[in-house]
mmCIF file of C-alpha atoms in Angstrom:
data_model
loop_
_atom_site.group_PDB
_atom_site.id
_atom_site.type_symbol
_atom_site.label_atom_id
_atom_site.label_comp_id
_atom_site.label_asym_id
_atom_site.label_seq_id
_atom_site.Cartn_x
_atom_site.Cartn_y
_atom_site.Cartn_z
ATOM 1 C CA UNK T 230 -7.299 20.121 -0.658
ATOM 2 C CA UNK T 231 -9.406 17.328 -2.084
ATOM 3 C CA UNK T 232 -8.663 16.934 -5.779
ATOM 4 C CA UNK T 233 -11.352 16.608 -8.429
ATOM 5 C CA UNK T 234 -11.920 13.371 -10.283
ATOM 6 C CA UNK T 235 -10.183 13.402 -13.654
ATOM 7 C CA UNK T 236 -11.813 11.321 -16.392
ATOM 8 C CA UNK T 237 -9.670 9.806 -19.135
ATOM 9 C CA UNK T 238 -9.585 7.699 -22.292
ATOM 10 C CA UNK T 239 -6.409 5.780 -21.478
ATOM 11 C CA UNK T 240 -8.031 2.321 -21.561
ATOM 12 C CA UNK T 241 -9.726 2.907 -24.948
ATOM 13 C CA UNK T 242 -6.589 4.375 -26.514
ATOM 14 C CA UNK T 243 -4.359 1.630 -25.143
ATOM 15 C CA UNK T 244 -6.623 -1.138 -26.449
ATOM 16 C CA UNK T 245 -7.005 0.652 -29.784
ATOM 17 C CA UNK T 246 -3.211 0.685 -30.150
ATOM 18 C CA UNK T 247 -3.011 -2.991 -29.088
ATOM 19 C CA UNK T 248 -0.774 -2.161 -26.150
ATOM 20 C CA UNK T 249 -0.624 -4.136 -22.927
ATOM 21 C CA UNK T 250 -0.663 -2.370 -19.555
ATOM 22 C CA UNK T 251 2.928 -3.477 -19.061
ATOM 23 C CA UNK T 252 4.009 -1.950 -22.390
ATOM 24 C CA UNK T 253 2.322 1.366 -21.667
ATOM 25 C CA UNK T 254 3.763 1.359 -18.151
ATOM 26 C CA UNK T 255 7.283 0.879 -19.508
ATOM 27 C CA UNK T 256 6.809 3.684 -22.035
ATOM 28 C CA UNK T 257 5.697 6.220 -19.450
ATOM 29 C CA UNK T 258 7.920 4.935 -16.634
ATOM 30 C CA UNK T 259 5.420 3.729 -14.046
ATOM 31 C CA UNK T 260 4.457 0.440 -12.413
ATOM 32 C CA UNK T 261 1.898 -1.538 -14.491
ATOM 33 C CA UNK T 262 -0.507 -1.458 -11.524
ATOM 34 C CA UNK T 263 -0.559 2.338 -11.801
ATOM 35 C CA UNK T 264 -1.960 1.976 -15.333
ATOM 36 C CA UNK T 265 -4.885 0.026 -13.856
ATOM 37 C CA UNK T 266 -5.521 2.769 -11.293
ATOM 38 C CA UNK T 267 -5.346 5.415 -14.042
ATOM 39 C CA UNK T 268 -7.724 3.480 -16.317
ATOM 40 C CA UNK T 269 -10.239 2.975 -13.521
ATOM 41 C CA UNK T 270 -9.918 6.717 -12.778
ATOM 42 C CA UNK T 271 -8.924 5.929 -9.205
ATOM 43 C CA UNK T 272 -5.755 7.989 -9.480
ATOM 44 C CA UNK T 273 -5.198 11.447 -10.974
ATOM 45 C CA UNK T 274 -1.878 11.693 -12.812
ATOM 46 C CA UNK T 275 0.544 14.562 -12.329
ATOM 47 C CA UNK T 276 0.970 17.056 -15.159
ATOM 48 C CA UNK T 277 4.285 15.423 -16.063
ATOM 49 C CA UNK T 278 2.659 11.976 -16.305
ATOM 50 C CA UNK T 279 -0.253 13.386 -18.321
ATOM 51 C CA UNK T 280 2.253 14.852 -20.802
ATOM 52 C CA UNK T 281 4.079 11.534 -21.051
ATOM 53 C CA UNK T 282 0.790 9.739 -21.760
ATOM 54 C CA UNK T 283 -0.182 12.290 -24.409
ATOM 55 C CA UNK T 284 3.265 11.887 -26.027
ATOM 56 C CA UNK T 285 2.858 8.088 -26.191
ATOM 57 C CA UNK T 286 -0.595 8.348 -27.796
ATOM 58 C CA UNK T 287 0.445 11.395 -29.868
ATOM 59 C CA UNK T 288 -2.753 13.166 -28.860
ATOM 60 C CA UNK T 289 -3.399 16.464 -27.044
ATOM 61 C CA UNK T 290 -4.019 16.309 -23.292
ATOM 62 C CA UNK T 291 -7.647 17.638 -23.488
ATOM 63 C CA UNK T 292 -8.493 14.739 -25.801
ATOM 64 C CA UNK T 293 -7.284 12.185 -23.222
ATOM 65 C CA UNK T 294 -8.168 13.883 -19.930
ATOM 66 C CA UNK T 295 -11.180 15.879 -18.773
ATOM 67 C CA UNK T 296 -12.806 17.051 -15.573
ATOM 68 C CA UNK T 297 -16.181 16.071 -17.074
ATOM 69 C CA UNK T 298 -17.156 12.537 -18.115
ATOM 70 C CA UNK T 299 -15.831 11.892 -21.617
ATOM 71 C CA UNK T 300 -18.129 10.834 -24.429
ATOM 72 C CA UNK T 301 -17.435 7.639 -26.345
ATOM 73 C CA UNK T 302 -15.195 8.243 -29.359
ATOM 74 C CA UNK T 303 -17.924 6.925 -31.704
ATOM 75 C CA UNK T 304 -20.404 9.486 -30.318
ATOM 76 C CA UNK T 305 -17.924 12.316 -30.845
ATOM 77 C CA UNK T 306 -17.298 11.189 -34.431
ATOM 78 C CA UNK T 307 -21.026 10.984 -35.078
ATOM 79 C CA UNK T 308 -21.548 14.490 -33.648
ATOM 80 C CA UNK T 309 -18.720 15.826 -35.800
ATOM 81 C CA UNK T 310 -20.248 14.300 -38.938
ATOM 82 C CA UNK T 311 -23.736 15.634 -38.112
ATOM 83 C CA UNK T 312 -22.365 19.125 -37.469
ATOM 84 C CA UNK T 313 -20.518 19.078 -40.780
ATOM 85 C CA UNK J 116 -7.135 -15.499 -6.449
ATOM 86 C CA UNK J 117 -9.874 -12.864 -6.529
ATOM 87 C CA UNK J 118 -8.693 -9.361 -5.613
ATOM 88 C CA UNK J 119 -11.048 -8.936 -2.632
ATOM 89 C CA UNK J 120 -10.178 -12.395 -1.266
ATOM 90 C CA UNK J 121 -6.480 -11.556 -1.603
ATOM 91 C CA UNK J 122 -6.963 -8.256 0.250
ATOM 92 C CA UNK J 123 -8.987 -9.924 3.016
ATOM 93 C CA UNK J 124 -6.365 -12.643 3.412
ATOM 94 C CA UNK J 125 -3.647 -9.975 3.681
ATOM 95 C CA UNK J 126 -5.663 -8.128 6.339
ATOM 96 C CA UNK J 127 -6.135 -11.371 8.260
ATOM 97 C CA UNK J 128 -2.390 -12.101 8.139
ATOM 98 C CA UNK J 129 -1.596 -8.544 9.321
ATOM 99 C CA UNK J 130 -3.915 -9.019 12.324
ATOM 100 C CA UNK J 131 -2.477 -12.445 13.199
ATOM 101 C CA UNK J 132 1.069 -11.080 12.896
ATOM 102 C CA UNK J 133 0.270 -8.206 15.270
ATOM 103 C CA UNK J 134 -1.480 -10.510 17.761
ATOM 104 C CA UNK J 135 1.409 -12.985 17.832
ATOM 105 C CA UNK J 136 3.934 -10.192 18.453
ATOM 106 C CA UNK J 137 1.741 -8.951 21.293
ATOM 107 C CA UNK J 138 1.499 -12.491 22.667
ATOM 108 C CA UNK J 139 5.300 -12.836 22.643
ATOM 109 C CA UNK J 140 5.665 -9.604 24.633
ATOM 110 C CA UNK J 141 2.986 -10.617 27.169
ATOM 111 C CA UNK J 142 4.373 -14.158 27.561
ATOM 112 C CA UNK J 143 7.859 -12.789 28.192
ATOM 113 C CA UNK J 144 6.469 -10.627 30.965
ATOM 114 C CA UNK J 145 4.546 -13.604 32.426
ATOM 115 C CA UNK J 146 7.651 -15.783 32.349
ATOM 116 C CA UNK J 147 9.189 -13.663 35.109
ATOM 117 C CA UNK J 148 6.465 -14.749 37.532
ATOM 118 C CA UNK J 149 5.470 -18.194 36.261
ATOM 119 C CA UNK J 150 6.796 -21.459 37.656
ATOM 120 C CA UNK J 151 6.355 -23.443 34.447
ATOM 121 C CA UNK J 152 8.878 -21.440 32.455
ATOM 122 C CA UNK J 153 9.593 -24.231 29.961
ATOM 123 C CA UNK J 154 5.960 -24.358 28.827
ATOM 124 C CA UNK J 155 5.883 -20.600 28.302
ATOM 125 C CA UNK J 156 9.257 -20.687 26.520
ATOM 126 C CA UNK J 157 7.839 -23.354 24.192
ATOM 127 C CA UNK J 158 4.826 -21.161 23.525
ATOM 128 C CA UNK J 159 7.153 -18.227 22.822
ATOM 129 C CA UNK J 160 8.941 -20.300 20.165
ATOM 130 C CA UNK J 161 5.593 -21.314 18.618
ATOM 131 C CA UNK J 162 4.488 -17.672 18.455
ATOM 132 C CA UNK J 163 7.844 -16.694 16.983
ATOM 133 C CA UNK J 164 7.334 -19.254 14.200
ATOM 134 C CA UNK J 165 3.823 -17.843 13.683
ATOM 135 C CA UNK J 166 5.317 -14.330 13.381
ATOM 136 C CA UNK J 167 7.748 -15.520 10.697
ATOM 137 C CA UNK J 168 5.021 -17.342 8.718
ATOM 138 C CA UNK J 169 2.507 -14.482 8.900
ATOM 139 C CA UNK J 170 5.236 -11.949 8.056
ATOM 140 C CA UNK J 171 6.035 -13.963 4.942
ATOM 141 C CA UNK J 172 2.378 -14.180 3.910
ATOM 142 C CA UNK J 173 1.329 -10.635 4.829
ATOM 143 C CA UNK J 174 4.362 -8.583 3.873
ATOM 144 C CA UNK J 175 6.755 -10.602 1.716
ATOM 145 C CA UNK J 176 4.454 -12.473 -0.700
ATOM 146 C CA UNK J 177 2.253 -9.420 -1.224
ATOM 147 C CA UNK J 178 5.186 -7.094 -2.051
ATOM 148 C CA UNK J 179 4.224 -4.746 0.798
ATOM 149 C CA UNK J 180 7.675 -5.039 2.335
ATOM 150 C CA UNK J 181 9.375 -4.274 -1.004
ATOM 151 C CA UNK J 182 7.272 -1.205 -1.816
ATOM 152 C CA UNK J 183 8.159 0.286 1.579
ATOM 153 C CA UNK J 184 11.860 -0.454 1.294
ATOM 154 C CA UNK J 185 12.495 0.471 -2.332
ATOM 155 C CA UNK J 186 14.588 3.518 -3.145
ATOM 156 C CA UNK J 187 12.400 6.535 -3.839
ATOM 157 C CA UNK J 188 13.851 6.872 -7.373
ATOM 158 C CA UNK J 189 12.500 3.421 -8.286
ATOM 159 C CA UNK J 190 8.924 4.190 -7.178
ATOM 160 C CA UNK J 191 6.469 5.903 -9.499
ATOM 161 C CA UNK J 192 4.462 8.965 -8.437
ATOM 162 C CA UNK J 193 1.416 6.975 -7.222
ATOM 163 C CA UNK J 194 3.612 4.658 -5.141
ATOM 164 C CA UNK J 195 5.504 7.631 -3.659
ATOM 165 C CA UNK J 196 2.150 9.153 -2.657
ATOM 166 C CA UNK J 197 0.982 5.882 -1.042
ATOM 167 C CA UNK J 198 4.234 5.267 0.829
ATOM 168 C CA UNK J 199 4.427 8.892 2.043
ATOM 169 C CA UNK J 200 0.886 8.722 3.407
ATOM 170 C CA UNK J 201 1.539 5.365 5.081
ATOM 171 C CA UNK J 202 4.731 6.737 6.660
ATOM 172 C CA UNK J 203 2.917 9.839 7.882
ATOM 173 C CA UNK J 204 0.175 7.784 9.563
ATOM 174 C CA UNK J 205 2.594 5.230 11.007
ATOM 175 C CA UNK J 206 4.772 7.982 12.476
ATOM 176 C CA UNK J 207 1.773 9.289 14.450
ATOM 177 C CA UNK J 208 0.576 5.829 15.504
ATOM 178 C CA UNK J 209 4.057 4.720 16.582
ATOM 179 C CA UNK J 210 4.609 7.886 18.614
ATOM 180 C CA UNK J 211 1.302 7.460 20.460
ATOM 181 C CA UNK J 212 1.854 3.740 21.139
ATOM 182 C CA UNK J 213 5.409 4.302 22.406
ATOM 183 C CA UNK J 214 4.376 7.178 24.664
ATOM 184 C CA UNK J 215 1.523 5.076 26.102
ATOM 185 C CA UNK J 216 3.847 2.141 26.830
ATOM 186 C CA UNK J 217 6.499 4.320 28.485
ATOM 187 C CA UNK J 218 3.788 6.128 30.456
ATOM 188 C CA UNK J 219 2.192 2.836 31.556
ATOM 189 C CA UNK J 220 5.560 1.513 32.752
ATOM 190 C CA UNK J 221 6.159 4.734 34.688
ATOM 191 C CA UNK J 222 2.706 4.605 36.308
ATOM 192 C CA UNK J 223 2.971 0.992 37.472
ATOM 193 C CA UNK J 224 6.587 1.625 38.504
ATOM 194 C CA UNK J 225 8.018 -1.299 36.587
ATOM 195 C CA UNK J 226 11.193 0.501 35.655
ATOM 196 C CA UNK J 227 12.540 0.727 32.114
ATOM 197 C CA UNK J 228 10.914 -1.332 29.356
ATOM 198 C CA UNK J 229 12.416 -4.789 28.798
ATOM 199 C CA UNK J 230 14.383 -5.935 25.769
ATOM 200 C CA UNK J 231 11.460 -7.901 24.240
ATOM 201 C CA UNK J 232 9.169 -4.859 24.323
ATOM 202 C CA UNK J 233 11.971 -2.768 22.782
ATOM 203 C CA UNK J 234 12.477 -5.370 20.037
ATOM 204 C CA UNK J 235 8.704 -5.597 19.532
ATOM 205 C CA UNK J 236 8.511 -1.816 19.162
ATOM 206 C CA UNK J 237 11.361 -1.818 16.623
ATOM 207 C CA UNK J 238 9.588 -4.528 14.626
ATOM 208 C CA UNK J 239 6.304 -2.613 14.951
ATOM 209 C CA UNK J 240 7.947 0.578 13.664
ATOM 210 C CA UNK J 241 9.361 -1.307 10.707
ATOM 211 C CA UNK J 242 6.193 -3.086 9.608
ATOM 212 C CA UNK J 243 3.663 -0.354 10.426
ATOM 213 C CA UNK J 244 3.833 1.522 7.065
ATOM 214 C CA UNK J 245 3.469 -1.794 5.209
ATOM 215 C CA UNK J 246 0.581 -2.804 7.476
ATOM 216 C CA UNK J 247 -1.213 0.486 6.765
ATOM 217 C CA UNK J 248 -0.742 0.016 3.016
ATOM 218 C CA UNK J 249 -1.988 -3.574 3.249
ATOM 219 C CA UNK J 250 -4.972 -2.510 5.314
ATOM 220 C CA UNK J 251 -5.992 0.159 2.816
ATOM 221 C CA UNK J 252 -5.458 -2.321 0.003
ATOM 222 C CA UNK J 253 -4.625 0.221 -2.708
ATOM 223 C CA UNK J 254 -0.928 -0.514 -3.154
#
């Protein structure tokens, strides 16, 4: 079965938290090259890895991963403010 | 070095390594019939040196050898996926190549395969998963 492309916000969140790829890799227990593949959305993580990433960023999985292209965080904030 | 240049150089080294191994096997076979054995033996040594150099550049420096020989517990899930796929493909390729060689020897009635072909096949079996990973370039 061909898997769907999973979009994510790993790169944005990592940079926002001033973390290097190596640091994030050590925290979630993968090779640093795997972080690059995840950030470029060239590799879909397992559920276990997705949970580990969400635990590091302390954010829910649907905020980090999606099957649809994710909006920029600034756009989401703007939408939230407009709706309020 | 740029990523694409690095990948292309690895591919080139994989090809040269395979060609030199093939050349060693062919030269060994030719040596049985040739009169100038010393010249062919010298060439064999040159090709052997080429195999060592290209092995170092294609498989050792790039980490392809390591990724294929690491314990499974040390690899992360993406690496396990890559290595498993490479092993699956190389198993099929190796089986086909070996059957073809044995069949060819049976057809031309040359008896059992010689020691150099056997050694070449063992080497081939060992480097094939790494070669597949290097060829795909996503390791």
